[in-house]
C-alpha cells in the first residue's frame, strides 16, 4: 500500500487531523501556491459528484498541477468490463495521485492496495467520505473555535449517509456528545451505535426533529436521504420528506449554533434557513477546497510553509 493513501478517517490521529486543518488554514489565507508544478492528479469518479470533484480539481489547478480523469463511469472502460484493479494499475502509470469515488464500500482501500501511487477516497458507497469529514472538522473548528466538548446533532439518512459515519469517527477524538435523529428505517447502523458505546461517547436517539433537540446543539448536521442506495423506490417515497429544517425549528437555537450539510440539499433544509446566521453549509463547501489542497499535499509528501 502507498503510504500517502487516505481511505478512512480512522487512519488519522488527533494531532494529524489538527496538522491538516492548520495547513488548510494556510491555504485559506493564500490558495494559489505552485506546489504541484509538473504533477498530474487523476480524478476517477465512478459515481456522480459536484463539490468533491470540482473542489479537488480546483485545488489541483490552484496548486499549479494538471488534472486527468472522468466524471462518469460510462465514459470509462469499466463499461467494457475492465476491472477496478486494471484501471488503477493503468492510471498509476499516468498520474502522481488518484482521487476516486466508487459505489462499492471498501473500493478505496482495495485501490490503495493495488496502486503504485497514493489514493484519496472521495466516497466509497455508504462506507466513508474522509475528505468530507476533514472539511466538516475544519468548518466546526472555524465556527466554534474548538473541536472539543461539542454537542453534534446528526439528522436524516444515518443508515446510508457515509459523511455521518466518517464524522462520528473523526469527532471521536474530541469528547463529543451526539444526538441522532432519523426515521426508523434509516437509523444509525448498529456498528456505529456500538462504536459510540465502546468509545464512551454519550448518544441520544430520536425519530423526531424538535426545537428542543436543536436548542441543545452546537452543530446540526443535516443530510440528504441517499435515494440511490435504497433498494426499493417505494421505501424512499415513504420517508423522503420526514425532516425539513425550517425557521420554526430554529426558535431555540443558540446564536453560535451552525447548520452544516455535506450537500447536495434536496428539500431537508427550507430555503428560508439560508439567510439565517446559523446557516453555514455553502461556506462549508468552499472550505472543502482549502482542506483538499492540504490533503493533496499530504498525500504527495509536499511541505507547506507559511
Ligand atoms: N458533499 C459531496 O460529496 O458532494 P458531491 O456529491 O456533490 O461531491
GROMACS .gro file of C-alpha atoms and ligand atoms in nm, residues 45 47-55 101 122-123 129 131-132 135-136 162-163 221 224 228 261-264 284-285 292, ligand 1:
model
   38
   45UNK     CA    1  -1.547   0.936  -1.038
   47UNK     CA    2  -2.041   0.796  -0.906
   48UNK     CA    3  -2.182   1.148  -0.961
   49UNK     CA    4  -2.036   1.446  -0.778
   50UNK     CA    5  -2.036   1.824  -0.797
   51UNK     CA    6  -1.849   1.957  -0.493
   52UNK     CA    7  -1.599   1.684  -0.423
   53UNK     CA    8  -1.472   1.652  -0.779
   54UNK     CA    9  -1.474   2.021  -0.857
   55UNK     CA   10  -1.310   2.122  -0.529
  101UNK     CA   11  -1.524   0.794  -0.582
  122UNK     CA   12  -1.370   1.066  -0.242
  123UNK     CA   13  -1.651   0.842  -0.112
  129UNK     CA   14  -1.610   1.008   0.288
  131UNK     CA   15  -1.207   1.425   0.285
  132UNK     CA   16  -1.561   1.548   0.357
  135UNK     CA   17  -1.375   1.980   0.575
  136UNK     CA   18  -1.654   1.921   0.826
  162UNK     CA   19  -2.126   0.796   0.462
  163UNK     CA   20  -2.046   1.151   0.574
  221UNK     CA   21  -2.552   1.823   1.069
  224UNK     CA   22  -2.989   1.416   0.227
  228UNK     CA   23  -2.953   0.598  -0.495
  261UNK     CA   24  -2.479   1.983   0.535
  262UNK     CA   25  -2.241   1.796   0.303
  263UNK     CA   26  -2.476   1.893   0.016
  264UNK     CA   27  -2.639   1.847  -0.226
  284UNK     CA   28  -1.857   2.472   0.441
  285UNK     CA   29  -1.842   2.363   0.076
  292UNK     CA   30  -0.836   1.933  -0.019
  307LIG     N1   31  -2.056   1.651  -0.036
  307LIG     C1   32  -2.042   1.582  -0.150
  307LIG     O1   33  -1.986   1.473  -0.153
  307LIG     O2   34  -2.099   1.642  -0.257
  307LIG     P1   35  -2.088   1.589  -0.406
  307LIG     O3   36  -2.164   1.457  -0.411
  307LIG     O4   37  -2.151   1.694  -0.492
  307LIG     O5   38  -1.944   1.565  -0.435
   0.00000   0.00000   0.00000
